[in-house]
Coordinates of C-alpha atoms in Angstrom, one line a residue:
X26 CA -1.0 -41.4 -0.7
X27 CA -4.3 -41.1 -2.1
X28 CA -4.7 -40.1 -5.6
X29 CA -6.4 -36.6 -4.5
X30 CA -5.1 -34.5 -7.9
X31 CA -3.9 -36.1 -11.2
X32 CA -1.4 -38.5 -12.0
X33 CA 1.5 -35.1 -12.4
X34 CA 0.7 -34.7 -8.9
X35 CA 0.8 -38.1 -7.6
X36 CA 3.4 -37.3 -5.0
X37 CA 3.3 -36.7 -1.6
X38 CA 5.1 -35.2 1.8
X39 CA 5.0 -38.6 3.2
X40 CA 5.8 -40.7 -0.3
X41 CA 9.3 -40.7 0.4
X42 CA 10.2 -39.9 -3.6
X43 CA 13.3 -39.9 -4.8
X44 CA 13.6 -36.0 -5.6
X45 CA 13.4 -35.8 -1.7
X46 CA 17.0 -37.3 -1.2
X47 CA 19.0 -34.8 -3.5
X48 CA 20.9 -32.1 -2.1
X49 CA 19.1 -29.4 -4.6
X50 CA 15.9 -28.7 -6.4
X51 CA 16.0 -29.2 -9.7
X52 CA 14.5 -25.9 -11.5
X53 CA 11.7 -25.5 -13.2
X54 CA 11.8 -24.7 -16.6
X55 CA 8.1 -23.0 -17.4
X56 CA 7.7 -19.5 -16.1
X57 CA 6.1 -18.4 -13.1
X58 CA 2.3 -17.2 -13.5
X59 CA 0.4 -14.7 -11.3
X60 CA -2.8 -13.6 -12.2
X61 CA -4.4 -9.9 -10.5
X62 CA -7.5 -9.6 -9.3
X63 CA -8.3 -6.3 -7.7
X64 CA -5.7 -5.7 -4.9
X65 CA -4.9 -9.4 -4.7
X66 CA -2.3 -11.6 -6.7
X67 CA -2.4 -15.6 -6.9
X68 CA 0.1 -17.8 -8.6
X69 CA -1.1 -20.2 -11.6
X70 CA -0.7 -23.8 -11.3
X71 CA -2.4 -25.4 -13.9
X72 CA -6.4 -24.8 -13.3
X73 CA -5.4 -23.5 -9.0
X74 CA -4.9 -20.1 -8.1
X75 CA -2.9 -19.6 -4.6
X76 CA -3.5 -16.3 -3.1
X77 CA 0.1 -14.7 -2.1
X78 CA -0.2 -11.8 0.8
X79 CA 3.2 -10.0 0.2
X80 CA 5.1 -7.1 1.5
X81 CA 8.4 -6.3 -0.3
X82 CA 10.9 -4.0 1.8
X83 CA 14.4 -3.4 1.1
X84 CA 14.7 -1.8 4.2
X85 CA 16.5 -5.0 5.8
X86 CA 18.6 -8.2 3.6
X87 CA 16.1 -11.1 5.2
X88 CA 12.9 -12.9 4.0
X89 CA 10.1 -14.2 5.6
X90 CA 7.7 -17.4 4.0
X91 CA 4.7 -18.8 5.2
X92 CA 3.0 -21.4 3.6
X93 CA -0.7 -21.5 5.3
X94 CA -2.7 -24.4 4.6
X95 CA -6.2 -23.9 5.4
X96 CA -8.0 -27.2 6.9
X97 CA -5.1 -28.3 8.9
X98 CA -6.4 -26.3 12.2
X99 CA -7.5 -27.8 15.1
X100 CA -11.6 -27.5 14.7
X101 CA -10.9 -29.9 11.9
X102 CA -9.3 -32.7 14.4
X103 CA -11.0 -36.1 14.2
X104 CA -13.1 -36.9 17.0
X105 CA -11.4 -36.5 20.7
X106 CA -7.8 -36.2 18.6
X107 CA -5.2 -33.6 19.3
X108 CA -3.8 -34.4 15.6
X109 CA -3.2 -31.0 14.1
X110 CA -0.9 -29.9 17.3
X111 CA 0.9 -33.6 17.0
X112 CA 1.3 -33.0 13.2
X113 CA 2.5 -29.6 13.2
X114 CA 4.9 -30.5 16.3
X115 CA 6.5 -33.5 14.0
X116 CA 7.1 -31.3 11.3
X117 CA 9.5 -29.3 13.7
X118 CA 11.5 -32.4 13.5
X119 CA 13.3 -32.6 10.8
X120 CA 13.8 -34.7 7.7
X121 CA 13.8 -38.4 8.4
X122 CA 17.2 -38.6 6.2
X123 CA 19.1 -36.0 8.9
X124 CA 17.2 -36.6 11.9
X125 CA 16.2 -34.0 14.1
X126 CA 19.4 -32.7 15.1
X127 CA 21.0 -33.3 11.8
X128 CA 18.7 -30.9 10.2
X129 CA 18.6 -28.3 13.1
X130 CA 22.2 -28.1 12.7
X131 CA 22.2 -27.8 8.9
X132 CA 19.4 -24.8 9.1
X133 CA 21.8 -23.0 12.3
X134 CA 24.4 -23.0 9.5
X135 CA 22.9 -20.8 7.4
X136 CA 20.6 -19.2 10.5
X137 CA 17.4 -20.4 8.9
X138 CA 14.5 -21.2 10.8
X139 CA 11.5 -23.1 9.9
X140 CA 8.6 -23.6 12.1
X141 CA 5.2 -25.4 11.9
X142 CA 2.7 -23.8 14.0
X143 CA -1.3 -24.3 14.0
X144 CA -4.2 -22.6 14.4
X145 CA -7.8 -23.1 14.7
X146 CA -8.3 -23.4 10.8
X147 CA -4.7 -23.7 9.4
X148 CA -1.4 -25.2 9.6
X149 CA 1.3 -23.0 8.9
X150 CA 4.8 -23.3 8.5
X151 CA 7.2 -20.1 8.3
X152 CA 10.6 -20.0 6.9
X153 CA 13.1 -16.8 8.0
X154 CA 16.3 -16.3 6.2
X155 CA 19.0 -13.9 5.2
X156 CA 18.5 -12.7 1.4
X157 CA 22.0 -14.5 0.7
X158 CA 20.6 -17.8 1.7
X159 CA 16.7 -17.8 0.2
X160 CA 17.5 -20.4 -2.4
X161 CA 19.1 -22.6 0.7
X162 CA 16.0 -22.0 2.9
X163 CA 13.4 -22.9 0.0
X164 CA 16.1 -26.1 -0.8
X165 CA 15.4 -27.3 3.3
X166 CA 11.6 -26.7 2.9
X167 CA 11.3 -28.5 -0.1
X168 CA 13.3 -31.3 1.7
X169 CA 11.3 -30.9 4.8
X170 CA 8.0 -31.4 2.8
X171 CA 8.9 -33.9 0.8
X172 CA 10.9 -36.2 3.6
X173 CA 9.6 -35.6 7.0
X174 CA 10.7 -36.8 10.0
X175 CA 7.6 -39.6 10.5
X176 CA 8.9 -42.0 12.8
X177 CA 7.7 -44.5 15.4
X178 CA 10.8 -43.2 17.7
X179 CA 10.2 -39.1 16.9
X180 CA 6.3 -39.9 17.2
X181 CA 7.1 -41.1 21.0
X182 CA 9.6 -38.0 21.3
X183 CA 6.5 -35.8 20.5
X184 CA 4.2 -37.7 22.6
X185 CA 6.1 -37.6 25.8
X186 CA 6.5 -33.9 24.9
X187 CA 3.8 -32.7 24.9
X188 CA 1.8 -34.8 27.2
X189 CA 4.2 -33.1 29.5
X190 CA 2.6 -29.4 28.6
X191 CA -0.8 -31.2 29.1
X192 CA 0.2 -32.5 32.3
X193 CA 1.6 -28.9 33.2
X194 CA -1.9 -27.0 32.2
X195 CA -3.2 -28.8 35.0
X196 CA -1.9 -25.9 37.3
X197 CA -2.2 -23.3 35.1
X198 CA -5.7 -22.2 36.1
X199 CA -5.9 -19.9 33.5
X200 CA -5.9 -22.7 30.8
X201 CA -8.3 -24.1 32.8
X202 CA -10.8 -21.6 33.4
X203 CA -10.5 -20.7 29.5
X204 CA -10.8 -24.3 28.8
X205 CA -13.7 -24.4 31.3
X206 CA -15.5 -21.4 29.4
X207 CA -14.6 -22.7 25.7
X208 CA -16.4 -26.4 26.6
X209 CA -19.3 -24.4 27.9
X210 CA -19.8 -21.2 25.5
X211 CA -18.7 -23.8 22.5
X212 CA -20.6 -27.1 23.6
X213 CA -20.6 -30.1 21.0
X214 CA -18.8 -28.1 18.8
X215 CA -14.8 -28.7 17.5
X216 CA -14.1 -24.7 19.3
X217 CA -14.9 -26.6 22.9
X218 CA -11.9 -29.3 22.1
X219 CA -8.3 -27.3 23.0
X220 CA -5.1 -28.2 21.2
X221 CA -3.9 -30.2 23.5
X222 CA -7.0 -32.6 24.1
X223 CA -8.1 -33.0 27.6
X224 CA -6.4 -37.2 28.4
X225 CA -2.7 -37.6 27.9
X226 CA -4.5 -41.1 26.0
X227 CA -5.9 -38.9 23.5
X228 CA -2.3 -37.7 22.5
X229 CA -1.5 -41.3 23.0
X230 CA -4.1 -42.8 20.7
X231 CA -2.8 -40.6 17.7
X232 CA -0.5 -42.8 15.1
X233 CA 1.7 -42.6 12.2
X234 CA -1.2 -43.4 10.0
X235 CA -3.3 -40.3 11.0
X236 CA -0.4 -38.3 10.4
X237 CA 0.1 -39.2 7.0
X238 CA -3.8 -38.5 6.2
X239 CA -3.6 -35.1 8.0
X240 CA -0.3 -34.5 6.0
X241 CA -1.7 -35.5 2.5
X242 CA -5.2 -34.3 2.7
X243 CA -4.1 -30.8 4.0
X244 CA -0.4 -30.0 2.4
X245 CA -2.0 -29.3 -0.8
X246 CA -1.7 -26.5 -3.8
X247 CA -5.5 -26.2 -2.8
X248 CA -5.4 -25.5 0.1
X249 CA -2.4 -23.2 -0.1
X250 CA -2.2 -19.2 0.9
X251 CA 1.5 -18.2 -0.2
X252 CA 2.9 -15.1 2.4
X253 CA 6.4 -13.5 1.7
X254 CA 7.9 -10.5 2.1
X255 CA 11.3 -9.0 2.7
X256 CA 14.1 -8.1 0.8
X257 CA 13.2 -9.9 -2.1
X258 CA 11.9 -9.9 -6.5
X259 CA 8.7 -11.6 -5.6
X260 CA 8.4 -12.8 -9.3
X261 CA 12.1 -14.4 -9.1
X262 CA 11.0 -15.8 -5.2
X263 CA 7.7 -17.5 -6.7
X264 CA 10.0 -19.2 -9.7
X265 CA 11.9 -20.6 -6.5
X266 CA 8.9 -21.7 -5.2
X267 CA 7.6 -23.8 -8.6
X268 CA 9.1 -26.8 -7.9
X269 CA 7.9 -27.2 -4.2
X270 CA 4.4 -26.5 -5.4
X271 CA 5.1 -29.1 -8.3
X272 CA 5.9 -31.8 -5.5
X273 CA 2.4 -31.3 -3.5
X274 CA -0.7 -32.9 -4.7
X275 CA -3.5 -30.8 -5.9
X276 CA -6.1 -32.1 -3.6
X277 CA -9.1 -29.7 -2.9
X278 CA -10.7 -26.7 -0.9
X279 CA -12.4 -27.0 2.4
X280 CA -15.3 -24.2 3.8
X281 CA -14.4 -22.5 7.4
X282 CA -17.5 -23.2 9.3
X283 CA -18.2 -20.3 11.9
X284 CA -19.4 -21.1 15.4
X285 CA -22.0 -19.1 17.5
X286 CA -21.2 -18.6 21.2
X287 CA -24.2 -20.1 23.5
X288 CA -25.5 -18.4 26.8
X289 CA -25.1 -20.9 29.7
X290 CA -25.4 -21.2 33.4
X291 CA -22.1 -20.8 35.2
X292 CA -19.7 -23.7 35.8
X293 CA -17.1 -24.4 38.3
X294 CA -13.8 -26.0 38.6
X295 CA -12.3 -26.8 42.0
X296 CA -8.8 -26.6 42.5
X297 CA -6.3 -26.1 44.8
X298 CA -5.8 -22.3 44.7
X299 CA -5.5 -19.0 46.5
X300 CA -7.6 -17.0 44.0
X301 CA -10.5 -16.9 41.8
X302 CA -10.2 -17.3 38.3
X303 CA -13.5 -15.5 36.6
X304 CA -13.3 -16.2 32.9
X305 CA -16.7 -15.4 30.7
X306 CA -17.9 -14.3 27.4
X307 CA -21.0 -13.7 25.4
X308 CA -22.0 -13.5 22.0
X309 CA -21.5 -10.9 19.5
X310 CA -23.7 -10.9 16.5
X311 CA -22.4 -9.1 13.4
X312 CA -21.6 -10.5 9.9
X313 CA -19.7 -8.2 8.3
X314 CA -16.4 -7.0 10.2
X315 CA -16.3 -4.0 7.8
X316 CA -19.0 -2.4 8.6
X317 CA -19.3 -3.1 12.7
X318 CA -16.0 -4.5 13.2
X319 CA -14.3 -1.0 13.9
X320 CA -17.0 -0.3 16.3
X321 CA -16.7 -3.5 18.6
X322 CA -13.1 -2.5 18.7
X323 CA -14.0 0.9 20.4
X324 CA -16.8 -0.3 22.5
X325 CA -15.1 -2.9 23.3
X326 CA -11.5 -0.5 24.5
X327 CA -13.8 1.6 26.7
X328 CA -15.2 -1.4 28.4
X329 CA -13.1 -3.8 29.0
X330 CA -9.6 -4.3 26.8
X331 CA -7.8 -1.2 27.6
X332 CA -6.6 -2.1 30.9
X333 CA -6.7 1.3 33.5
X334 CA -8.9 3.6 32.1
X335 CA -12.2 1.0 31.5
X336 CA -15.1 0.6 32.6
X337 CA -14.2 -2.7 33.9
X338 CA -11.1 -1.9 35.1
X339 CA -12.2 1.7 36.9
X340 CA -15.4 0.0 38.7
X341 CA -13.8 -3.3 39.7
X342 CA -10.1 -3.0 41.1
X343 CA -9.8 0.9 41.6
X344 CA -13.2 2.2 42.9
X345 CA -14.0 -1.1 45.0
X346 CA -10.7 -3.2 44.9
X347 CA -12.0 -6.4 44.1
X348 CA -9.8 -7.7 41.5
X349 CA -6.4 -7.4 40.6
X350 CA -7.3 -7.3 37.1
X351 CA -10.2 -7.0 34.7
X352 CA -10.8 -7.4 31.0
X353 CA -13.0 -8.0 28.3
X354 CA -12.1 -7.4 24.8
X355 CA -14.2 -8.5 21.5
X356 CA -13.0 -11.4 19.4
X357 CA -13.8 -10.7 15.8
X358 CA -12.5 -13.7 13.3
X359 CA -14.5 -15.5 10.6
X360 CA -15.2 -18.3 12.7
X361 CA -16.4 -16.6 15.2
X362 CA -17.6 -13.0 16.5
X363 CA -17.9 -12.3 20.7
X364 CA -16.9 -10.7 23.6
X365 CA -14.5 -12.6 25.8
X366 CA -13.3 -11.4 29.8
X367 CA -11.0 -12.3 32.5
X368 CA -10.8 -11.3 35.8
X369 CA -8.6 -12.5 39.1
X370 CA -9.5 -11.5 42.3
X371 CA -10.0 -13.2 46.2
X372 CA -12.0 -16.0 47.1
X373 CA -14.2 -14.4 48.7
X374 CA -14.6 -12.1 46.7
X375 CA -15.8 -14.3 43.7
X376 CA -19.6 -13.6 44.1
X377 CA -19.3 -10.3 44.5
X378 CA -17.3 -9.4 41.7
X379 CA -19.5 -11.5 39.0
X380 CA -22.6 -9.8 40.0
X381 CA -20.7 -6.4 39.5
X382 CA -19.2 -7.6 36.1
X383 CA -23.2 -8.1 35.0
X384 CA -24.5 -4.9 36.4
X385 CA -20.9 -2.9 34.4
X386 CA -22.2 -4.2 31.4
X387 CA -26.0 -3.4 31.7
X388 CA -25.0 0.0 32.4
X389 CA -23.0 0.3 29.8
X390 CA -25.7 -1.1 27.2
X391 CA -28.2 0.9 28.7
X392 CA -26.6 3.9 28.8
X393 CA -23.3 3.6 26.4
X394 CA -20.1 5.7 26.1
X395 CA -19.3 9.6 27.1
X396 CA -17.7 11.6 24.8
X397 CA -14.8 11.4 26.9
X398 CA -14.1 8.4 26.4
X399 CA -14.9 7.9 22.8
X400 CA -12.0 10.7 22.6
X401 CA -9.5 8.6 24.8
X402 CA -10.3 5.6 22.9
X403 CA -10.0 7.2 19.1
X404 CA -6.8 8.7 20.7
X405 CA -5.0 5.7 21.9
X406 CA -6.3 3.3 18.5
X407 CA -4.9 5.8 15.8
X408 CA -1.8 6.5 17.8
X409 CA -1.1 2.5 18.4
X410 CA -2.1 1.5 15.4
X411 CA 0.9 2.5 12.9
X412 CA 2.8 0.4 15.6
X413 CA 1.1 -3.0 15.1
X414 CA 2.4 -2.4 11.5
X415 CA 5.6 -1.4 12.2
X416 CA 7.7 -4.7 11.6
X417 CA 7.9 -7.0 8.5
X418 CA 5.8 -9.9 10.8
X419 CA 3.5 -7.7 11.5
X420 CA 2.5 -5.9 8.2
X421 CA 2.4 -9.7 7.2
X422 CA 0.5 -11.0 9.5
X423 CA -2.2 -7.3 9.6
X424 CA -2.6 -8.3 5.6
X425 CA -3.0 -12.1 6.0
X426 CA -5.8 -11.8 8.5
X427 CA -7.3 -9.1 6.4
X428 CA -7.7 -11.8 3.9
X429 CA -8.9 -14.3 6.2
X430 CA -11.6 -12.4 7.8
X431 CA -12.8 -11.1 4.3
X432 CA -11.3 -7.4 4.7
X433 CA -9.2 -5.5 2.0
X434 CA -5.8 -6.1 2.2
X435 CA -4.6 -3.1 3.4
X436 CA -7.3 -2.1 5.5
X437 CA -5.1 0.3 7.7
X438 CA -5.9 3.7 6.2
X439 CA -9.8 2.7 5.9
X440 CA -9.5 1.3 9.7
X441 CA -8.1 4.7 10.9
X442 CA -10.5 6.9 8.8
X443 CA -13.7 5.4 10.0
X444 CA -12.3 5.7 13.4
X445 CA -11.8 9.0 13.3
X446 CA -15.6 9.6 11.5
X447 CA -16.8 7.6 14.6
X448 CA -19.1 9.7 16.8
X449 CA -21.0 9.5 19.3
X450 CA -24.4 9.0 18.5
X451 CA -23.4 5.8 16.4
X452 CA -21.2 3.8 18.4
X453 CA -24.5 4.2 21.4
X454 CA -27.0 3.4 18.7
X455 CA -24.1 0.0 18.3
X456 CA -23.8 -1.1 21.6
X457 CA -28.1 -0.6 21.8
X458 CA -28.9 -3.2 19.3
X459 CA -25.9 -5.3 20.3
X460 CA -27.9 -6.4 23.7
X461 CA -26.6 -10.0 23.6
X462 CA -23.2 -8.5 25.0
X463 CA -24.7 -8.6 28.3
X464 CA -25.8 -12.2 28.0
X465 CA -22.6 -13.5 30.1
X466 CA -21.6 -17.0 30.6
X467 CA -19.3 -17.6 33.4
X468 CA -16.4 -20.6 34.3
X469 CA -14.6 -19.6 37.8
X470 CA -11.8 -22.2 38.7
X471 CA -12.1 -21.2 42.6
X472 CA -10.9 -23.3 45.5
X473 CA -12.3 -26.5 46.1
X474 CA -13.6 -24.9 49.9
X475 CA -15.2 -21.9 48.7

């Protein structure tokens, strides 16, 4: 483990210690600190503040944790390595001292579920429980972190399985024409390399030793975003937590780098198939998602990403039949900001249906919205919206990537209100100066006789 906090935090998820092996955590004796700061609260440890996203409801007895660790995404993956999607896979493995199975069996128990999932820029791993059991689900994580599952025989488990989902992309052609696009639009930079890598040898190559660095430069108090919510005393849930945080090294901060799309020529894929899969994007140029992000999202619903109704959708399949579906919605992260469409239809209709896609979107800079649809789309976004809140994952999620893209926490009631104050005039005088929208690059994975 290298030494990347002080000698208190010498341990490690991979250092085997001897706290790892006992059947409970022992408690911490020193309260719990959490420091406010505007809308946001962090918990103390020593000089590091952790941001914690919560939303406390007593509407239902369960919890929900997610301990996000920025860094251990995939655009940080060595060189032609698929390590953050083989790390976070192992972790879904088990302790080494129960074994897979052993520890599956001890969560089902108690119906606890713990999952390690990653992300472009983070590794996160979510805990679900019943209220009665949070001390029991905080116990396996702790064990989980502390004594994973890192061995030569699960390594090969994890290897085999997923160089079976690689082998199974390669008739999914809508992996491939994304992949196609995300090479081209994202070239020499760590957004063109998918999860998966692109050679079952690069899943191969990965080994115990690059696990363990992943694991102990990125599990880390510094590197930590605490989310919780549920039926539960966040101050009594955080003293819980002390003595996981206690067990992870310090170690230190790492920037999110952002990424610009880049206009290309289009590129082709032949394969075997009966259709044409169109897959394109261009780039978006804002920097601050408050105060243009609302707009993309309506230009971007009358376009392209509200299914029957757009302008994509109403020119392409139902005036002239040429697809059987069309789609172009913005993307609007902190790593990146663009637009981003999809469209199946005939092979011989392929030509034919990219030229149209470039002339839609022309028009539609020239000329921008009607009224009428500005009124459709204000309609359907403030009616939908209170329903991608509705559930305890969801408000969770809504806040964390508020946080992550640099937004208020609870952006919803702002989000709303400057939809509604949206007219006209502005949202044309937006899609105007936002030419490079119709700056498409194009990937088609067609048949290899067209």
């Amino acid at each position: 483990m290298a030494q990347t906090g002080n000698k208190k935090r010498a341990t490690s998820i991979s250092s085997q210690n001897k706290t790892s092996q006992n059947a409970s955590i022992a408690p911490t004796t020193r309260d719990v600190k959490i420091l406010k700061e505007d809308e946001m609260d962090f918990l103390l440890i020593d000089d590091v503040k952790i941001p914690i996203i919560s939303d406390i409801s007593p509407f239902l007895p369960v919890g929900n944790l997610q301990l996000v660790f920025i860094g251990g995404g995939n655009i940080f993956n060595p060189t032609q390595k698929p390590l953050a999607k083989v790390t976070s896979t192992m972790l879904n493995h088990g302790t080494k001292k129960l074994g897979n199975i052993g520890f599956a069996d001890l969560l089902e128990s108690k119906a606890v579920e713990i999952d390690s999932q990653v992300g472009q820029s983070s590794l996160t791993i979510e805990v679900n429980f019943l209220k009665e059991y949070e001390d029991f689900a905080y116990e396996q994580l702790y064990n989980l972190l502390n004594d994973p599952n890192l061995t030569e025989s699960t390594l090969k488990q994890v290897k085999d399985k997923l160089q079976a989902a690689l082998m199974s992309k390669q008739t999914d052609f809508d992996y491939q024409a994304a992949t196609l696009l995300n090479q081209n639009i994202f070239a020499n930079t760590p957004l063109a390399y998918p999860a998966l890598g692109n050679k079952s040898s690069e899943i191969e190559s990965i080994t115990l030793k690059d696990i363990k660095s992943y694991l102990q430069e990125n599990i880390t108090i510094s590197r930590a975003i605490i989310v919780v919510g549920g039926d539960l005393n966040l101050q009594s849930s955080l003293q819980k937590l002390l003595p996981l945080f206690d067990s992870l090294p310090k170690g230190h901060k790492i920037d999110i780098p952002s990424y610009k799309v880049k206009t290309s020529t289009l590129k082709t894929l032949k394969k075997d198939t009966q259709q044409a899969f169109i897959y394109f994007a261009s780039p978006l140029n804002i920097t601050n998602l408050r105060n243009d992000g609302y707009k993309a999202q309506v230009a971007g619903f009358i376009l392209g990403s509200s299914g029957f109704g757009s302008r994509l959708m109403e020119e392409i399949r139902v005036k002239r039949g040429l697809a059987y579906s069309a789609y172009m919605y913005p993307n609007l992260s902190r790593i990146q900001t663009s637009f981003f469409g999809h469209i199946q239809t005939a092979l011989d209709k392929q030509d034919e249906t990219i030229k149209l896609t470039q002339e839609i979107i022309r028009d539609f800079i020239r000329n921008g919205a009607t009224q009428e649809e500005l009124d459709s789309a204000k309609q359907f976004i403030i009616g939908s919206r209170p329903l991608k809140e509705e559930t305890l994952s969801q408000r969770l999620q809504a806040k964390f990537m508020n946080y992550y893209n640099g937004l208020p926490i609870n952006y919803k009631d702002e989000f709303i209100e400057n939809i509604k104050n949206l007219d006209l005039k502005t949202l044309n005088e937006f899609i105007l100066s936002h030419s490079e929208i119709a700056n498409l690059t194009f990937s088609v994975v067609t048949n290899s006789s067209k």
